[in-house]
Short mmCIF file of C-alpha atoms in Angstrom, two decimals:
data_model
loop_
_atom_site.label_atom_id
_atom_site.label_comp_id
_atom_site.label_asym_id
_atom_site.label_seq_id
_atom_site.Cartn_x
_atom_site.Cartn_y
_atom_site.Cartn_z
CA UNK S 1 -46.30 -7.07 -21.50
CA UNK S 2 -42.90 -6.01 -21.67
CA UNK S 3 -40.23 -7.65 -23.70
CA UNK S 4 -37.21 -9.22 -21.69
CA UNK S 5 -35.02 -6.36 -24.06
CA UNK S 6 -37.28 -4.05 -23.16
CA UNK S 7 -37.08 -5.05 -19.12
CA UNK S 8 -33.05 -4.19 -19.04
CA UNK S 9 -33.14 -1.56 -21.08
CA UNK S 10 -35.49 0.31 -18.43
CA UNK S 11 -33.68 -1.46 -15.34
CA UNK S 12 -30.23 0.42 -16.68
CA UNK S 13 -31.58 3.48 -17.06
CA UNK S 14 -33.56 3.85 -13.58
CA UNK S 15 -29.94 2.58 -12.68
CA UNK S 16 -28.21 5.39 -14.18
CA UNK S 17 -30.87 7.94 -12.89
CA UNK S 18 -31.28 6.81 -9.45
CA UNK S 19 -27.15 7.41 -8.96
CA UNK S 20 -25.91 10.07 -6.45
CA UNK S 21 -25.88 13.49 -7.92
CA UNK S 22 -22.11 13.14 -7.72
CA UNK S 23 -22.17 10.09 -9.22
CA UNK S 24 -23.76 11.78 -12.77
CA UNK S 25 -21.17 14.88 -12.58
CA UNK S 26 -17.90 12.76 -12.72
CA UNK S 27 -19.66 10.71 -15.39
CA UNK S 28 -19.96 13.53 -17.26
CA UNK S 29 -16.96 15.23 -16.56
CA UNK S 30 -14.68 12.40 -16.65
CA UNK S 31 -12.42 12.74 -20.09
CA UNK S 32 -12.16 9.89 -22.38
CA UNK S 33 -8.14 8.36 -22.79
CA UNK S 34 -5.59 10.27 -24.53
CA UNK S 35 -1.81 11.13 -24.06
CA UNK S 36 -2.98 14.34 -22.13
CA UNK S 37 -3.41 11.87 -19.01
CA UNK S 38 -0.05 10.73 -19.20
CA UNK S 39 2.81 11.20 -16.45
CA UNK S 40 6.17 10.69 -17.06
CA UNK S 41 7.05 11.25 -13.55
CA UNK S 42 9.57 13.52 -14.78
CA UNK S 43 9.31 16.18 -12.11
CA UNK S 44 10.07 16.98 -8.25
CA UNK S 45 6.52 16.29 -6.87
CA UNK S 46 3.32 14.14 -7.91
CA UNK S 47 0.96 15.93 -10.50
CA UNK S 48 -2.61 17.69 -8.36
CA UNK S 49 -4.32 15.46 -11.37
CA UNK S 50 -3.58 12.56 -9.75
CA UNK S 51 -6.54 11.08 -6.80
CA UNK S 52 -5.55 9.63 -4.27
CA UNK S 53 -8.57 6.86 -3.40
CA UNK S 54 -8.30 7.84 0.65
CA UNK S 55 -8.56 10.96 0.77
CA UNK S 56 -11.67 11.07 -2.01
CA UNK S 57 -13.93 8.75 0.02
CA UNK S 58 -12.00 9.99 3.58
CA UNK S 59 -10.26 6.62 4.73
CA UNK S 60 -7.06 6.57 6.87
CA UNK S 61 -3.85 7.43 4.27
CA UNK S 62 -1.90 3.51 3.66
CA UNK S 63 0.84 5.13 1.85
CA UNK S 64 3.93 4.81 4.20
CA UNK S 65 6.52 7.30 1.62
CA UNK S 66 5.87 8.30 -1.40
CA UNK S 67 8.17 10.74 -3.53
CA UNK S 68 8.64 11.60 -6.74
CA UNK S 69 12.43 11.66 -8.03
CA UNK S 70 13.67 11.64 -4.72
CA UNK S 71 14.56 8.17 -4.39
CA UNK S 72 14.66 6.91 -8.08
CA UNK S 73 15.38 9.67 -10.79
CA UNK S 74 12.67 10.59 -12.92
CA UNK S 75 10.02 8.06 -11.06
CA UNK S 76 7.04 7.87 -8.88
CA UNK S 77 8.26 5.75 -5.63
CA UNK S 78 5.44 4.41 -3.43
CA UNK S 79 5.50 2.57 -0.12
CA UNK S 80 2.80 0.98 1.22
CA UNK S 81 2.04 -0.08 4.83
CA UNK S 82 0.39 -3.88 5.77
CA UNK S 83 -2.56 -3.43 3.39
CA UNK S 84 -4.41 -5.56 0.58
CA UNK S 85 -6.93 -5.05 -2.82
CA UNK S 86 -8.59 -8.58 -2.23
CA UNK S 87 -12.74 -8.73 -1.57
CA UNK S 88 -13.84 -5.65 0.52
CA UNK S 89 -10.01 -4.66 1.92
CA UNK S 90 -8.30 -2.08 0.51
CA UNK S 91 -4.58 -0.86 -0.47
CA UNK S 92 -3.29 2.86 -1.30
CA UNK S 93 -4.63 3.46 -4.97
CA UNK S 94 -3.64 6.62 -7.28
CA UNK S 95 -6.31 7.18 -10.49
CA UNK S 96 -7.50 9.49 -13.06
CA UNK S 97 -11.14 8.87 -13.84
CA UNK S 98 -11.74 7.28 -17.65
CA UNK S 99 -14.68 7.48 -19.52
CA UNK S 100 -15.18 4.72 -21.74
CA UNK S 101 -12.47 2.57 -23.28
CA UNK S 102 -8.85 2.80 -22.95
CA UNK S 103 -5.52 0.92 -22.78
CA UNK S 104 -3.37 1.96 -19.93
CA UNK S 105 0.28 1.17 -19.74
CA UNK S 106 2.91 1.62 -17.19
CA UNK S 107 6.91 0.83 -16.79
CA UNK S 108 7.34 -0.35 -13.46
CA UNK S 109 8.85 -2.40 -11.11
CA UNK S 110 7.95 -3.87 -7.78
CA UNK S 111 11.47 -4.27 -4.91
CA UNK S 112 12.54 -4.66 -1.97
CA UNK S 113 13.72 -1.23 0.32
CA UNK S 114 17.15 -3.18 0.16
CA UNK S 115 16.83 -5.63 -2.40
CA UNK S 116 15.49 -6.52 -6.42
CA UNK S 117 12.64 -8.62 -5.19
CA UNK S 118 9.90 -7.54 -2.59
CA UNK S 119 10.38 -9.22 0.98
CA UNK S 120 7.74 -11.71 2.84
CA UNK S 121 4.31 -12.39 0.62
CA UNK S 122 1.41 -10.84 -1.30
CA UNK S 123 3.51 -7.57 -1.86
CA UNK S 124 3.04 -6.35 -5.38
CA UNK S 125 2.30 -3.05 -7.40
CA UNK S 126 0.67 -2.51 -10.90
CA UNK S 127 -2.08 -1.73 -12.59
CA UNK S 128 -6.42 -1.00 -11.47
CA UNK S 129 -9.09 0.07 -12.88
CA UNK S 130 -12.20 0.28 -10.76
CA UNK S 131 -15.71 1.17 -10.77
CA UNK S 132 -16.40 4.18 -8.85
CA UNK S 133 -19.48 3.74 -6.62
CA UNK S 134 -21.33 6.37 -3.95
CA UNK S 135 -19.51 4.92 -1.04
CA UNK S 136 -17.19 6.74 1.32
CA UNK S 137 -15.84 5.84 5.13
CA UNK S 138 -19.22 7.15 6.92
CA UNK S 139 -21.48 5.36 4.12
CA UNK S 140 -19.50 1.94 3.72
CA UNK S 141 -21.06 -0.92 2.90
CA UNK S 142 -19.99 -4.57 2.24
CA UNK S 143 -20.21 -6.59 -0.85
CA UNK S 144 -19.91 -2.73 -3.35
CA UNK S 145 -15.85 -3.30 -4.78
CA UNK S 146 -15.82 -3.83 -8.67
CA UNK S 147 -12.37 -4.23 -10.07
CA UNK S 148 -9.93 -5.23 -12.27
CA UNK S 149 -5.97 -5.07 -11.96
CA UNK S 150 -2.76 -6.88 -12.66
CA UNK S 151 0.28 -6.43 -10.64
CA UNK S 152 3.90 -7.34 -10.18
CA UNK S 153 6.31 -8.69 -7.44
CA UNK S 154 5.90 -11.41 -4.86
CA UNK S 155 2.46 -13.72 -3.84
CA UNK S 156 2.05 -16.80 -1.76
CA UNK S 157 5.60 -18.14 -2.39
CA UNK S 158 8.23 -15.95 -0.56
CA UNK S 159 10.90 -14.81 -2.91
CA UNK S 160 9.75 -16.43 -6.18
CA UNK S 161 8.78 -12.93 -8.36
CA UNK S 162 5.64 -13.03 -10.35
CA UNK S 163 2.32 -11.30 -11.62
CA UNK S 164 -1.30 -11.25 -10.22
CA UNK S 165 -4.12 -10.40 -11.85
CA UNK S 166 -7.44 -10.75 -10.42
CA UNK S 167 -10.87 -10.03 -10.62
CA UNK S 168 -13.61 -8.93 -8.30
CA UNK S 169 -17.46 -8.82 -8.21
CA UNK S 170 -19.49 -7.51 -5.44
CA UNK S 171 -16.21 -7.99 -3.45
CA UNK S 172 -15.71 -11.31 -4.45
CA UNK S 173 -12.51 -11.67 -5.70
CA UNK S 174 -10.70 -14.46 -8.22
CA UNK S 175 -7.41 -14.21 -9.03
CA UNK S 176 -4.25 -15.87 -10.89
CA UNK S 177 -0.59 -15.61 -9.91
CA UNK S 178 1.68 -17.18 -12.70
CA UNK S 179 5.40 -16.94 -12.28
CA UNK S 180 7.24 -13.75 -14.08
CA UNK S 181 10.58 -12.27 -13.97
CA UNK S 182 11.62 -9.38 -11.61
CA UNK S 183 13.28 -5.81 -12.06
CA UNK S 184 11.52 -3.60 -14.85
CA UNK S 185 8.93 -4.30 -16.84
CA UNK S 186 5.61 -3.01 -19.10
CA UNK S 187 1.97 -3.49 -17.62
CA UNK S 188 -0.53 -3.15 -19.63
CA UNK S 189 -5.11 -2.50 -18.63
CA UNK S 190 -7.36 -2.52 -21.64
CA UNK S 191 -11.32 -2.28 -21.83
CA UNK S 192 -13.22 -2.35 -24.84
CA UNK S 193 -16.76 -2.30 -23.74
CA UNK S 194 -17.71 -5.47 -21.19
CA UNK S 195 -14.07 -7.12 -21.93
CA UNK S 196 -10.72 -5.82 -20.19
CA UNK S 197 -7.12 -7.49 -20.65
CA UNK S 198 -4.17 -7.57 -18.84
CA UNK S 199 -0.93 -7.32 -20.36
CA UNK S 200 3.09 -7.84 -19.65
CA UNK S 201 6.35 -7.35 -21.48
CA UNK S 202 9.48 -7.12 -19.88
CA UNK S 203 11.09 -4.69 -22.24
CA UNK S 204 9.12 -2.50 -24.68
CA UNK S 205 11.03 -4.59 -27.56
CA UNK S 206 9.05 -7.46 -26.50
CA UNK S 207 5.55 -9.06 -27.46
CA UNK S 208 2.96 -8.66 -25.32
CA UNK S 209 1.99 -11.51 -23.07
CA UNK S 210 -1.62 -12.07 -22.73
CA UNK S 211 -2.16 -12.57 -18.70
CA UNK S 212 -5.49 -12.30 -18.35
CA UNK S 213 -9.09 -11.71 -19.49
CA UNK S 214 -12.22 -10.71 -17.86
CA UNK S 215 -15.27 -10.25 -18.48
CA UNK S 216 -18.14 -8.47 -16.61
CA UNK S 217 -21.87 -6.58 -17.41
CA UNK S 218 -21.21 -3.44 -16.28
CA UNK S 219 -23.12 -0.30 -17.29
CA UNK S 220 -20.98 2.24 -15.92
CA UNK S 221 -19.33 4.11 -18.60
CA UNK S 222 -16.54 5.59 -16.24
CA UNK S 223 -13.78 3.76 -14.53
CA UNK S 224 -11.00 4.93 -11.97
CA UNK S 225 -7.54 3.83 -13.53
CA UNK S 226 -4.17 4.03 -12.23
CA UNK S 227 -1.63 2.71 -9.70
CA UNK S 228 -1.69 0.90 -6.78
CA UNK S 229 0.78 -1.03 -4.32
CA UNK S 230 -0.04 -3.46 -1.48
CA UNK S 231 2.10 -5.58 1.10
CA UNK S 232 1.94 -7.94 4.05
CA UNK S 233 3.86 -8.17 7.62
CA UNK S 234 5.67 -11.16 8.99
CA UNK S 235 4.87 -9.24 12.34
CA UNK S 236 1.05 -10.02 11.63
CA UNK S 237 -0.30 -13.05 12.33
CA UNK S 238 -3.41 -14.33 10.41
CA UNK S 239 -6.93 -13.55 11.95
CA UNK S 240 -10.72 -13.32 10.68
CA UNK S 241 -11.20 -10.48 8.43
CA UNK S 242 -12.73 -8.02 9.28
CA UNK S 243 -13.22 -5.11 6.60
CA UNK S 244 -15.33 -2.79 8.57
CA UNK S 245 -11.84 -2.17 10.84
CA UNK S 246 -9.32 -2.96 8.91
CA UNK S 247 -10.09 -0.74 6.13
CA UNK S 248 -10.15 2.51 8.98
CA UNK S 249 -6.91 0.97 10.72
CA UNK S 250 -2.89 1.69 9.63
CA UNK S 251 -0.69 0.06 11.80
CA UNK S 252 2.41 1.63 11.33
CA UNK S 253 3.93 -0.75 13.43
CA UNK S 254 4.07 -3.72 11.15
CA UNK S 255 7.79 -4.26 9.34
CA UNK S 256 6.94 -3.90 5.76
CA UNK S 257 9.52 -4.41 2.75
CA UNK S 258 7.60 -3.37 -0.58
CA UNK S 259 7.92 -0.62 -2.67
CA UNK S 260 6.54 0.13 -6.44
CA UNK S 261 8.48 2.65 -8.51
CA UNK S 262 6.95 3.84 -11.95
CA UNK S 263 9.03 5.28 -14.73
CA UNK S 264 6.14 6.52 -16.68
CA UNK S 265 1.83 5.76 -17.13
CA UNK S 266 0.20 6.59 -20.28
CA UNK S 267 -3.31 6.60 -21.41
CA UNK S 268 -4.86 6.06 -24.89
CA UNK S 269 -7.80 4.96 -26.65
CA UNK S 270 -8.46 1.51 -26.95
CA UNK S 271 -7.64 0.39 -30.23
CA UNK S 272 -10.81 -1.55 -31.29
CA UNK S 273 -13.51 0.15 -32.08
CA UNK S 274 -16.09 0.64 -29.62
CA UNK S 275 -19.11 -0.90 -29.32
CA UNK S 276 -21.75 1.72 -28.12
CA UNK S 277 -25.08 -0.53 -27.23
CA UNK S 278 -25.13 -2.53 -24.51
CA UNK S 279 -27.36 -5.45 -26.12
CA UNK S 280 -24.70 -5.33 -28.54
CA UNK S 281 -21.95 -6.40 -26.07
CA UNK S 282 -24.01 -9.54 -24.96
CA UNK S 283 -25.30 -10.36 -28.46
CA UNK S 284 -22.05 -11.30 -30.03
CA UNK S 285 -21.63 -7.35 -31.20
CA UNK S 286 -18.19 -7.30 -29.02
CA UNK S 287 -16.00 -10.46 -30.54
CA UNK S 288 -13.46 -10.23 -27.53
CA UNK S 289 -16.35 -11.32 -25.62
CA UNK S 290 -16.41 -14.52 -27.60
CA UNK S 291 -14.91 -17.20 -24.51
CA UNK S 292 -13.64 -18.93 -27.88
CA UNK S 293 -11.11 -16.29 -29.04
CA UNK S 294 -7.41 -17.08 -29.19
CA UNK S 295 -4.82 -15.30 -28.01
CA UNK S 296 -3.13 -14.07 -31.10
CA UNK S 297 -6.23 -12.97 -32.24
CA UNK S 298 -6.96 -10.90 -29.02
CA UNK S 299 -3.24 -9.24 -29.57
CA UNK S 300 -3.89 -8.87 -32.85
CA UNK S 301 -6.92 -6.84 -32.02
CA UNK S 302 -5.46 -4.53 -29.09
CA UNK S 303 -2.30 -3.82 -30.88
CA UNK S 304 1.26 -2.57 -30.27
#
């Protein structure tokens, strides 16, 4: 008889072999993080290395304006229409696909089209890194989103700035909103095997602020990381969700009054060394996994 060990060993690698043919390419061609996936945002148009999440698994385009330089010199301006990263809903998202770990920074700041702070609720901008999965418009299914992110600019509370971070399983979703200043500031998404962080600063002469830990058993040694930027109506009022429509539906319609701007992304290695086996990473081999560890140790750890 098998061991238990010897039972999830096999499970992840029928796991890894039974994935779409697709699926094992980007694994394989996906780079690891380093400063040659950085943007600076520095130019007239958005780089061709960039995805754009729609129109790589063919969903409707969320993205109201975007522009690079045009509207704020030297940064990547995005606009979203009525749309949300919560469960199985989704929100215009920008990546580069990461293999293994990496800490991913951005300067950015989440406004109003008139004004410092976003208008009406749950319009923010920030930080994601996802797990890809097989899954496009024609082959949707419920209950497949695995993610990680931490954003800026307004929640539940009209006009009171802050950040959310927020986990989700399967589609289900848990998430924090803790109160944070407005205008510019530093995001921060790091993995180091099973464990991710999020991060703030307001000014890169500032500590880092722990936000946010998770932790999650996830094989996949590739992740999609980059931007993204959601916001609600006032025009809208609230109704049963539906993801199976609202995820092929824009309503252009809607008055919206969000946008993210980005000064600059960049992309490195994780600082801790990684921790290769995945028996490891449950087994106390990975000590950010330890639900014990303090803060300053954890900052101590990830670095500058």
């Amino acid at each position: 008889m098998k061991t238990f060990r010897e039972m999830i060993a096999l499970a992840l690698v029928a796991t890894t072999a039974c994935a779409p043919a697709a699926a094992q390419n980007q694994r394989a061609q996906a780079p690891v993080a380093s400063p040659a996936l950085n943007d600076e945002f520095d130019g007239a148009a958005l780089s061709s290395e960039w995805t754009f999440f729609h129109a790589a698994y063919g969903w409707p385009d969320k993205i109201k304006a975007i522009d690079v330089g045009k509207t704020t010199k030297g940064s990547l301006h995005i606009e979203p229409y009525d749309s949300a990263w919560v469960r199985d809903l989704q929100a215009p998202f920008l990546f580069k696909t990461v293999q293994g770990d990496f800490d991913m920074r951005a300067r950015v700041r989440a406004r109003g089209l008139n004004g410092d702070i976003p208008g009406g609720t749950w319009s923010l901008g920030g930080l994601m890194a996802r797990v890809p999965n097989s899954l496009t418009a024609d082959t949707w299914e419920p209950r497949r989103e695995n993610w990680h992110f931490i954003t800026t600019g307004v929640g539940f509370d009209r006009g009171k700035p802050m950040t959310e971070t927020k986990g989700t399983y399967n589609s289900y979703s848990s998430l924090k909103l803790r109160p944070y200043h407005s205008g510019w500031m530093e995001l921060r998404l790091v993995r180091v095997g099973m464990t991710l962080f999020a991060l703030a600063r307001p000014d890169e002469n500032s500590p880092w602020e722990l936000r946010d830990r998770f932790y999650r058993m996830e094989n996949s040694p590739v992740m999609q990381a980059g931007l993204i930027a959601y916001t609600s109506s006032d025009d809208l009022k609230p109704a049963p969700e539906n993801a199976a429509v609202t995820n092929r539906e824009v309503n252009k319609a809607a008055a919206v009054d969000m946008a993210l701007e980005v000064d600059w992304i960049r992309f490195a290695p994780a600082k801790p060394a990684p921790v290769p086996s995945w028996y490891a990473q449950v087994s106390g081999g990975n000590s950010l996994a330890n639900p014990n560890i303090a803060e300053a140790a954890i900052l101590a750890a990830l670095g500058d």
